[in-house]
CSV table of C-alpha atoms in Angstrom, one decimal:
chain,number,residue,atom,x,y,z
D,17,MET,CA,86.8,17.1,72.9
D,18,SER,CA,88.4,19.6,70.1
D,19,VAL,CA,88.6,18.5,66.4
D,20,GLN,CA,92.2,18.0,67.1
D,21,THR,CA,92.4,16.2,69.8
D,22,ILE,CA,89.2,13.8,68.0
D,23,ARG,CA,92.2,13.0,65.5
D,24,ASN,CA,94.6,12.3,67.9
D,25,VAL,CA,92.5,9.6,70.2
D,26,PHE,CA,90.9,8.1,66.7
D,27,SER,CA,94.5,8.0,65.3
D,28,VAL,CA,95.7,4.1,64.6
D,29,GLU,CA,99.3,5.6,65.8
D,30,THR,CA,97.9,6.2,69.4
D,31,GLY,CA,95.8,3.5,69.5
D,32,TYR,CA,93.6,4.7,72.1
D,33,ARG,CA,90.2,2.7,72.8
D,34,LEU,CA,87.1,4.5,74.6
D,35,SER,CA,85.6,2.2,76.5
D,36,ASP,CA,81.7,2.0,76.8
D,37,ASP,CA,81.0,5.0,79.5
D,38,GLN,CA,83.3,7.5,77.2
D,39,ILE,CA,81.3,9.3,74.4
D,40,VAL,CA,82.2,12.0,72.8
D,41,ASN,CA,80.9,15.2,70.6
D,42,HIS,CA,83.0,14.7,66.9
D,43,PHE,CA,82.8,11.6,64.5
D,44,PRO,CA,86.2,10.7,63.5
D,45,ASN,CA,86.1,12.2,60.1
D,46,HIS,CA,83.3,14.2,60.4
D,47,TYR,CA,85.2,15.9,58.2
D,48,GLU,CA,83.4,14.7,54.6
D,49,LEU,CA,81.1,17.2,55.8
D,50,THR,CA,82.5,19.7,57.6
D,51,ARG,CA,85.4,20.8,55.5
D,52,LYS,CA,84.1,23.0,52.3
D,53,ASP,CA,86.4,20.7,49.7
D,54,LEU,CA,84.9,17.3,51.1
D,55,MET,CA,81.4,18.2,51.0
D,56,VAL,CA,80.7,19.4,48.0
D,57,LYS,CA,82.9,16.1,46.7
D,58,ASN,CA,80.1,14.1,48.7
D,59,ILE,CA,77.4,15.5,47.5
D,60,LYS,CA,78.7,15.6,43.8
D,61,ARG,CA,78.9,11.5,44.5
D,62,TYR,CA,75.7,11.3,46.5
D,63,ARG,CA,73.8,12.8,43.5
D,64,LYS,CA,75.8,10.8,40.8
D,65,GLU,CA,75.0,7.8,42.8
D,66,LEU,CA,71.2,8.8,42.8
D,67,GLU,CA,71.8,9.5,39.4
D,68,LYS,CA,72.8,6.2,38.6
D,69,GLU,CA,69.9,4.3,40.2
D,70,GLY,CA,67.4,5.9,38.4
D,71,SER,CA,66.0,7.5,41.9
D,72,PRO,CA,63.3,9.9,40.7
D,73,LEU,CA,65.4,12.4,43.1
D,74,ALA,CA,67.8,13.0,40.6
D,75,GLU,CA,65.6,14.4,37.7
D,76,LYS,CA,67.0,17.3,36.2
D,77,ASP,CA,65.5,20.0,33.9
D,78,GLU,CA,66.0,20.8,30.3
D,79,SER,CA,69.0,22.8,31.0
D,80,GLY,CA,70.8,20.0,32.7
D,81,LYS,CA,70.4,21.0,36.0
D,82,TYR,CA,68.7,19.3,39.1
D,83,LEU,CA,65.0,20.0,40.2
D,84,TYR,CA,65.6,18.7,43.6
D,85,LEU,CA,69.4,18.2,44.2
D,86,ASP,CA,70.3,22.0,43.4
D,87,PHE,CA,71.4,23.5,46.6
D,88,VAL,CA,75.1,24.0,46.5
D,89,PRO,CA,76.3,27.0,44.5
D,90,VAL,CA,78.6,25.8,41.6
D,91,THR,CA,82.5,24.9,42.8
D,92,TYR,CA,85.8,24.1,42.1
D,93,MET,CA,88.6,23.2,44.4
D,94,LEU,CA,91.8,25.0,43.5
D,95,PRO,CA,94.2,24.0,42.3
D,96,ALA,CA,93.0,20.7,41.4
D,97,ASP,CA,90.0,21.7,38.9
D,98,TYR,CA,92.0,24.8,38.1
D,99,ASN,CA,91.0,24.3,34.1
D,100,LEU,CA,87.2,23.5,34.7
D,101,PHE,CA,87.1,26.4,36.5
D,102,VAL,CA,88.4,28.8,33.6
D,103,GLU,CA,85.7,26.6,31.5
D,104,GLU,CA,83.1,27.4,33.6
D,105,PHE,CA,84.1,31.6,34.7
D,106,ARG,CA,84.5,32.0,30.6
D,107,LYS,CA,81.0,30.6,29.8
D,108,SER,CA,79.6,33.8,32.2
D,109,PRO,CA,82.5,35.9,32.5
D,110,SER,CA,80.5,38.7,34.6
D,111,SER,CA,79.7,36.5,38.1
D,112,THR,CA,81.5,37.4,40.7
D,113,TRP,CA,83.3,34.3,42.3
D,114,ILE,CA,84.2,33.5,45.9
D,115,MET,CA,87.5,32.3,47.4
D,116,LYS,CA,87.9,30.0,50.7
D,117,PRO,CA,90.6,27.9,52.7
D,118,CYS,CA,89.7,24.6,53.2
D,119,GLY,CA,90.4,24.5,56.5
D,120,LYS,CA,90.1,27.9,57.3
D,121,ALA,CA,86.6,29.0,59.8
D,122,GLN,CA,85.3,32.9,60.8
D,123,GLY,CA,86.0,33.8,57.5
D,124,LYS,CA,89.5,34.0,57.5
D,125,GLY,CA,91.2,33.9,53.9
D,126,ILE,CA,88.1,34.6,51.9
D,127,PHE,CA,87.9,36.9,49.4
D,128,LEU,CA,85.4,38.1,46.3
D,129,ILE,CA,87.2,37.7,42.6
D,130,ASN,CA,85.1,38.5,39.7
D,131,LYS,CA,88.5,38.5,36.7
D,132,LEU,CA,90.8,35.8,36.0
D,133,SER,CA,93.9,37.7,36.6
D,134,GLN,CA,93.1,38.4,40.3
D,135,ILE,CA,93.6,34.0,40.7
D,136,LYS,CA,96.6,34.5,39.0
D,137,LYS,CA,97.8,37.4,41.0
D,138,TRP,CA,97.1,35.4,44.1
D,139,SER,CA,98.3,31.6,43.0
D,140,ARG,CA,101.6,34.2,43.0
D,141,ASP,CA,101.3,36.2,45.9
D,142,SER,CA,100.4,33.1,48.0
D,143,LYS,CA,103.4,32.4,49.8
D,144,THR,CA,103.5,28.7,49.3
D,145,SER,CA,102.7,28.6,45.8
D,146,SER,CA,99.6,26.4,46.6
D,147,PHE,CA,99.6,25.5,42.9
D,148,LEU,CA,102.8,24.0,43.0
D,149,THR,CA,102.5,22.1,46.3
D,150,GLN,CA,98.9,20.4,46.2
D,151,SER,CA,99.0,20.9,49.9
D,152,THR,CA,96.1,20.3,51.4
D,153,LYS,CA,96.9,22.8,54.0
D,154,GLU,CA,96.9,25.7,51.0
D,155,ALA,CA,93.2,24.1,49.3
D,156,TYR,CA,90.8,26.5,48.3
D,157,VAL,CA,87.3,26.5,46.7
D,158,ILE,CA,86.2,28.9,44.9
D,159,SER,CA,82.1,28.7,44.5
D,160,LEU,CA,80.1,31.1,42.6
D,161,TYR,CA,78.8,33.8,44.8
D,162,ILE,CA,75.3,34.3,45.4
D,163,ASN,CA,75.1,38.0,43.9
D,164,ASN,CA,71.5,38.2,44.4
D,165,PRO,CA,70.5,37.6,48.0
D,166,LEU,CA,67.5,38.1,50.0
D,167,LEU,CA,67.7,41.4,51.6
D,168,ILE,CA,66.3,42.7,55.0
D,169,GLY,CA,66.1,46.3,55.4
D,170,GLY,CA,68.8,46.4,52.7
D,171,ARG,CA,71.6,44.0,54.8
D,172,LYS,CA,72.7,41.0,53.3
D,173,PHE,CA,72.2,38.0,56.5
D,174,ASP,CA,72.4,34.6,56.3
D,175,LEU,CA,71.1,31.2,58.9
D,176,ARG,CA,72.7,29.6,61.7
D,177,LEU,CA,71.2,26.6,62.4
D,178,TYR,CA,72.0,24.2,64.9
D,179,VAL,CA,71.7,20.2,63.6
D,180,LEU,CA,72.3,17.3,65.9
D,181,VAL,CA,73.4,13.4,64.3
D,182,SER,CA,73.4,11.0,67.1
D,183,THR,CA,73.9,8.4,65.1
D,184,TYR,CA,74.5,8.0,60.2
D,185,ARG,CA,73.6,4.4,60.2
D,186,PRO,CA,70.6,4.4,60.9
D,187,LEU,CA,70.5,8.2,60.2
D,188,ARG,CA,68.9,9.8,63.3
D,189,CYS,CA,69.1,14.4,63.5
D,190,TYR,CA,67.8,16.8,65.4
D,191,MET,CA,67.1,20.7,64.2
D,192,TYR,CA,67.2,23.0,67.0
D,193,LYS,CA,64.8,25.4,66.9
D,194,LEU,CA,66.7,28.9,68.2
D,195,GLY,CA,68.5,28.8,65.0
D,196,PHE,CA,69.4,32.9,64.3
D,197,CYS,CA,70.3,35.1,61.3
D,198,ARG,CA,73.8,36.6,61.6
D,199,PHE,CA,73.3,40.4,59.3
D,200,CYS,CA,76.1,42.5,58.1
D,201,THR,CA,76.5,46.0,59.4
D,202,VAL,CA,76.8,47.7,56.1
D,203,LYS,CA,74.1,47.5,53.7
D,204,TYR,CA,74.6,45.2,50.2
D,205,THR,CA,75.6,46.4,47.3
D,206,PRO,CA,76.5,44.0,44.6
D,207,SER,CA,78.7,46.8,43.2
D,208,THR,CA,82.1,45.4,41.9
D,209,SER,CA,83.9,48.2,43.5
D,210,GLU,CA,83.0,46.8,47.2
D,211,LEU,CA,84.2,43.5,46.3
D,212,ASP,CA,86.9,43.6,49.0
D,213,ASN,CA,84.4,45.7,52.0
D,214,MET,CA,84.2,42.3,54.0
D,215,PHE,CA,81.7,44.3,55.8
D,216,VAL,CA,79.0,44.4,52.9
D,217,HIS,CA,79.5,40.5,52.2
D,218,LEU,CA,80.3,38.0,54.7
D,219,THR,CA,78.1,37.6,58.0
D,220,ASN,CA,80.5,35.4,59.9
D,221,VAL,CA,80.3,38.0,63.5
D,222,ALA,CA,84.1,37.3,64.2
D,223,ILE,CA,84.3,40.3,61.4
D,224,GLN,CA,81.5,42.1,61.8
D,225,LYS,CA,82.0,42.7,65.7
D,226,HIS,CA,84.9,44.8,63.7
D,227,GLY,CA,83.0,47.2,62.0
D,228,GLU,CA,81.4,50.9,63.0
D,229,ASP,CA,78.3,50.2,62.7
D,230,TYR,CA,78.8,46.9,64.8
D,231,ASN,CA,75.8,46.6,67.7
D,232,HIS,CA,76.8,45.0,71.4
D,233,ILE,CA,72.9,44.1,72.0
D,234,HIS,CA,71.8,42.5,69.1
D,235,GLY,CA,74.9,41.6,67.9
D,236,GLY,CA,73.0,41.5,64.6
D,237,LYS,CA,71.8,39.1,65.3
D,238,TRP,CA,68.1,37.9,65.2
D,239,THR,CA,65.8,35.0,66.0
D,240,VAL,CA,64.9,32.9,63.0
D,241,HIS,CA,61.2,32.7,64.0
D,242,ASN,CA,61.6,36.3,63.7
D,243,LEU,CA,62.6,35.5,60.3
D,244,ARG,CA,59.4,33.6,59.6
D,245,LEU,CA,57.7,36.1,61.4
D,246,TYR,CA,58.5,38.5,58.6
D,247,LEU,CA,58.1,36.6,55.9
D,248,GLU,CA,55.0,35.3,56.6
D,249,SER,CA,53.9,39.0,57.1
D,250,THR,CA,55.8,40.1,53.7
D,251,ARG,CA,55.4,36.7,51.5
D,252,GLY,CA,52.4,34.9,53.1
D,253,LYS,CA,52.6,31.5,55.1
D,254,GLU,CA,52.7,28.8,52.4
D,255,VAL,CA,55.9,31.0,50.9
D,256,ALA,CA,57.4,30.4,54.5
D,257,SER,CA,56.4,27.2,55.1
D,258,ARG,CA,57.5,26.1,51.6
D,259,LEU,CA,61.2,27.7,52.2
D,260,PHE,CA,62.0,25.8,56.1
D,261,ASP,CA,61.0,22.9,54.3
D,262,GLU,CA,63.3,23.1,51.6
D,263,ILE,CA,65.3,24.2,53.6
D,264,HIS,CA,65.4,20.5,56.4
D,265,TRP,CA,65.2,19.2,53.0
D,266,ILE,CA,68.6,20.2,52.2
D,267,ILE,CA,69.9,19.6,56.1
D,268,VAL,CA,68.8,16.3,55.2
D,269,GLN,CA,70.6,15.4,51.4
D,270,SER,CA,73.8,16.7,52.8
D,271,LEU,CA,73.9,14.4,55.8
D,272,LYS,CA,72.5,11.4,53.7
D,273,ALA,CA,75.4,12.2,51.4
D,274,VAL,CA,77.9,11.7,53.8
D,275,ALA,CA,76.4,9.0,55.7
D,276,PRO,CA,78.2,6.1,53.8
D,277,VAL,CA,81.1,7.5,54.2
D,278,MET,CA,81.4,8.5,57.9
D,279,ASN,CA,83.0,6.5,60.5
D,280,ASN,CA,79.6,5.9,62.4
D,281,ASP,CA,81.5,5.3,65.9
D,282,LYS,CA,79.3,4.1,68.8
D,283,HIS,CA,80.9,7.1,71.2
D,284,CYS,CA,80.0,9.2,68.9
D,285,PHE,CA,77.2,12.3,68.5
D,286,GLU,CA,77.7,15.9,66.8
D,287,CYS,CA,76.2,18.9,66.8
D,288,TYR,CA,76.9,20.8,63.3
D,289,GLY,CA,76.4,24.3,63.0
D,290,TYR,CA,74.8,24.9,59.5
D,291,ASP,CA,75.0,27.8,57.3
D,292,ILE,CA,72.6,28.8,54.8
D,293,ILE,CA,72.1,31.6,52.4
D,294,ILE,CA,68.5,32.8,50.9
D,295,ASP,CA,68.8,34.1,47.6
D,296,ASP,CA,65.9,37.2,46.5
D,297,LYS,CA,64.1,34.2,44.8
D,298,LEU,CA,63.4,32.7,48.6
D,299,LYS,CA,65.5,29.7,46.9
D,300,PRO,CA,67.7,28.1,49.8
D,301,TRP,CA,71.4,27.6,49.3
D,302,LEU,CA,74.0,25.1,51.7
D,303,ILE,CA,76.9,27.6,52.3
D,304,GLU,CA,79.4,25.2,54.6
D,305,VAL,CA,78.7,22.9,58.0
D,306,ASN,CA,80.5,23.7,60.5
D,307,ALA,CA,82.0,21.2,63.3
D,308,SER,CA,82.8,23.0,66.0
D,309,PRO,CA,80.0,26.2,65.9
D,310,SER,CA,81.0,28.9,68.2
D,311,LEU,CA,79.9,28.4,71.6
D,312,THR,CA,81.0,31.6,73.0
D,313,SER,CA,78.3,34.5,73.5
D,314,SER,CA,78.6,37.7,72.0
D,315,THR,CA,75.2,38.9,73.5
D,316,ALA,CA,73.4,38.4,76.7
D,317,ASN,CA,70.5,36.5,74.4
D,318,ASP,CA,73.0,34.6,72.6
D,319,ARG,CA,74.5,33.2,76.1
D,320,ILE,CA,71.1,31.8,76.9
D,321,LEU,CA,70.5,30.8,73.8
D,322,LYS,CA,74.2,28.9,73.9
D,323,TYR,CA,73.8,27.4,77.3
D,324,ASN,CA,70.8,26.0,76.4
D,325,LEU,CA,71.8,24.3,73.4
D,326,ILE,CA,74.5,23.0,75.2
D,327,ASN,CA,72.5,21.5,77.5
D,328,ASP,CA,70.1,20.4,75.4
D,329,THR,CA,72.0,18.7,73.5
D,330,LEU,CA,74.2,16.6,76.5
D,331,ASN,CA,70.3,15.3,77.6
D,332,ILE,CA,69.9,13.7,73.9
D,333,ALA,CA,73.1,12.4,74.2
D,334,VAL,CA,73.4,10.8,77.6
D,335,PRO,CA,69.9,11.1,78.7
D,336,ASN,CA,68.3,11.5,82.6
D,337,GLY,CA,72.4,12.7,83.2
D,338,GLU,CA,73.0,8.9,83.3
D,339,ILE,CA,76.4,7.4,83.2
D,340,PRO,CA,76.6,7.2,79.5
D,341,ASP,CA,76.3,4.1,77.7
D,342,CYS,CA,77.4,4.0,74.2
D,343,LYS,CA,75.4,0.4,73.8
D,344,TRP,CA,71.8,2.3,74.1
D,345,ASN,CA,69.9,2.5,71.1
D,346,LYS,CA,70.1,6.7,70.7
D,347,SER,CA,65.9,6.9,71.2
D,348,PRO,CA,65.6,9.6,73.4
D,349,PRO,CA,61.8,10.2,74.5
D,350,LYS,CA,60.0,13.3,73.6
D,351,GLU,CA,60.0,14.5,77.1
D,352,VAL,CA,63.8,15.3,77.2
D,353,LEU,CA,64.3,16.7,73.8
D,354,GLY,CA,64.1,20.7,75.0
D,355,ASN,CA,64.1,22.6,71.9
D,356,TYR,CA,65.5,20.4,69.2
D,357,GLU,CA,62.9,18.6,67.5
D,358,VAL,CA,63.3,15.0,65.1
D,359,LEU,CA,64.7,16.2,62.0
D,360,TYR,CA,64.7,12.7,60.7
D,361,ASP,CA,64.7,8.7,61.2
D,362,GLU,CA,65.9,6.8,59.5
D,363,GLU,CA,64.7,3.7,61.0
D,364,LEU,CA,61.0,5.5,61.6
D,365,ALA,CA,61.3,6.4,57.9
D,366,GLN,CA,61.7,3.0,56.5
D,367,GLY,CA,58.6,1.3,58.5
D,368,ASP,CA,56.2,3.8,56.9
D,369,GLY,CA,58.1,2.8,53.7
D,370,ALA,CA,58.8,6.5,53.5
D,371,ASP,CA,61.7,5.8,51.6
D,372,ARG,CA,61.1,3.0,49.6
D,373,GLU,CA,57.9,4.5,48.4
D,374,LEU,CA,58.4,8.0,47.0
D,375,ARG,CA,54.5,9.4,48.4
D,376,SER,CA,53.9,12.1,46.4
D,377,ARG,CA,51.7,15.0,47.7
D,378,PRO,CA,49.9,16.5,44.7
D,379,GLY,CA,50.4,20.7,45.4
D,380,GLN,CA,52.6,20.7,48.7
D,381,SER,CA,56.4,21.1,48.0
D,382,LEU,CA,57.8,18.8,51.4
D,383,GLY,CA,61.8,19.3,50.6
D,384,PRO,CA,62.8,19.0,46.9
D,385,ARG,CA,63.3,22.4,45.3
D,386,GLY,CA,61.5,23.1,41.4
D,387,GLY,CA,59.6,25.9,41.1
D,388,ARG,CA,58.8,24.7,37.8
D,389,SER,CA,57.1,21.5,39.4
D,390,ARG,CA,55.2,23.8,41.8
D,391,ASP,CA,53.7,26.0,39.3
D,392,SER,CA,52.5,23.0,36.3
D,393,GLY,CA,50.3,21.7,39.6
D,394,ARG,CA,53.0,17.7,38.9
D,395,THR,CA,53.0,16.1,42.0
D,396,VAL,CA,55.9,16.7,43.9
D,397,LEU,CA,58.0,14.0,46.0
D,398,THR,CA,58.2,13.9,49.5
D,399,THR,CA,60.8,11.1,50.4
D,400,TRP,CA,61.0,12.3,54.2
D,401,LYS,CA,59.3,13.3,57.1
């Protein structure tokens, strides 16, 4: 089902009831994770709750930054948080910010700004004058732009990773091994004169494919496996492993952040497209999560990948190709996982006591961030895996 159909099926007005042999590919309120504004709101709430509980995961450094939960760029909702944003903007007036409409995809409506006057102009120009209407249709998020991305061959790229959630309570999620990098077609420059050039800044294929340097054979894509090999050879194996552990960590934390508010309907599963950007300090940032990652193909390799992705996803959602039954325990045998691997299984983790007692592994970071803790030889917490 498309997200629109899901909304109709689960709406109170239609009164539709799914039967036990019907399984659908979205959770009813998936937007808690996949709308840019709601994802940030839920992650902020999750941090505050952990802080209240005195959880070591919510530990902060001297400057008040989260050591382990600082994985989304500073973000505000517009128009609601306009005054808060202005306050933050004035602290570092040389920063660049990126504006995105909350409910759109494929790079539509996105632009970069580095002056307050540009926002004022935008609010005047936006046809519906969204500063007045407060309508969610025209709600925007504004985030601090990661202007020091890791570059390969001088180009900016991001990661598209596929994550399958079969149930939120208990949380059970899988990572697809065949994610890929999406490269920009034009070399990156932080120069303010290029702020309007989306071929420099936005990795969306929907945008890059219109660039004159777009390559239709490889589509500006590189497998995650190749990225890992590249990082291992240029930065070392340990650094590459730590980076991927941290990426897995932020994905699990983002899912834990929305699990309490997600309508965990037994008829649902969902395959998300996670977008991650790595900065030049090799810190991964969660940019957004897509409810309907593109399943169309831009290259021959892409077609094979998406075909296998759909096949492997269905094998986990509906094991053995049997008639679906929403009452089954959603624990498929290892043999059917295909290119998926278990990322986190809450039941297993609690069985191991991993969630209750924070086990420490000296000198080995499995997840939580914090360059400081690594260098100072402190033990690093692991709460998952």
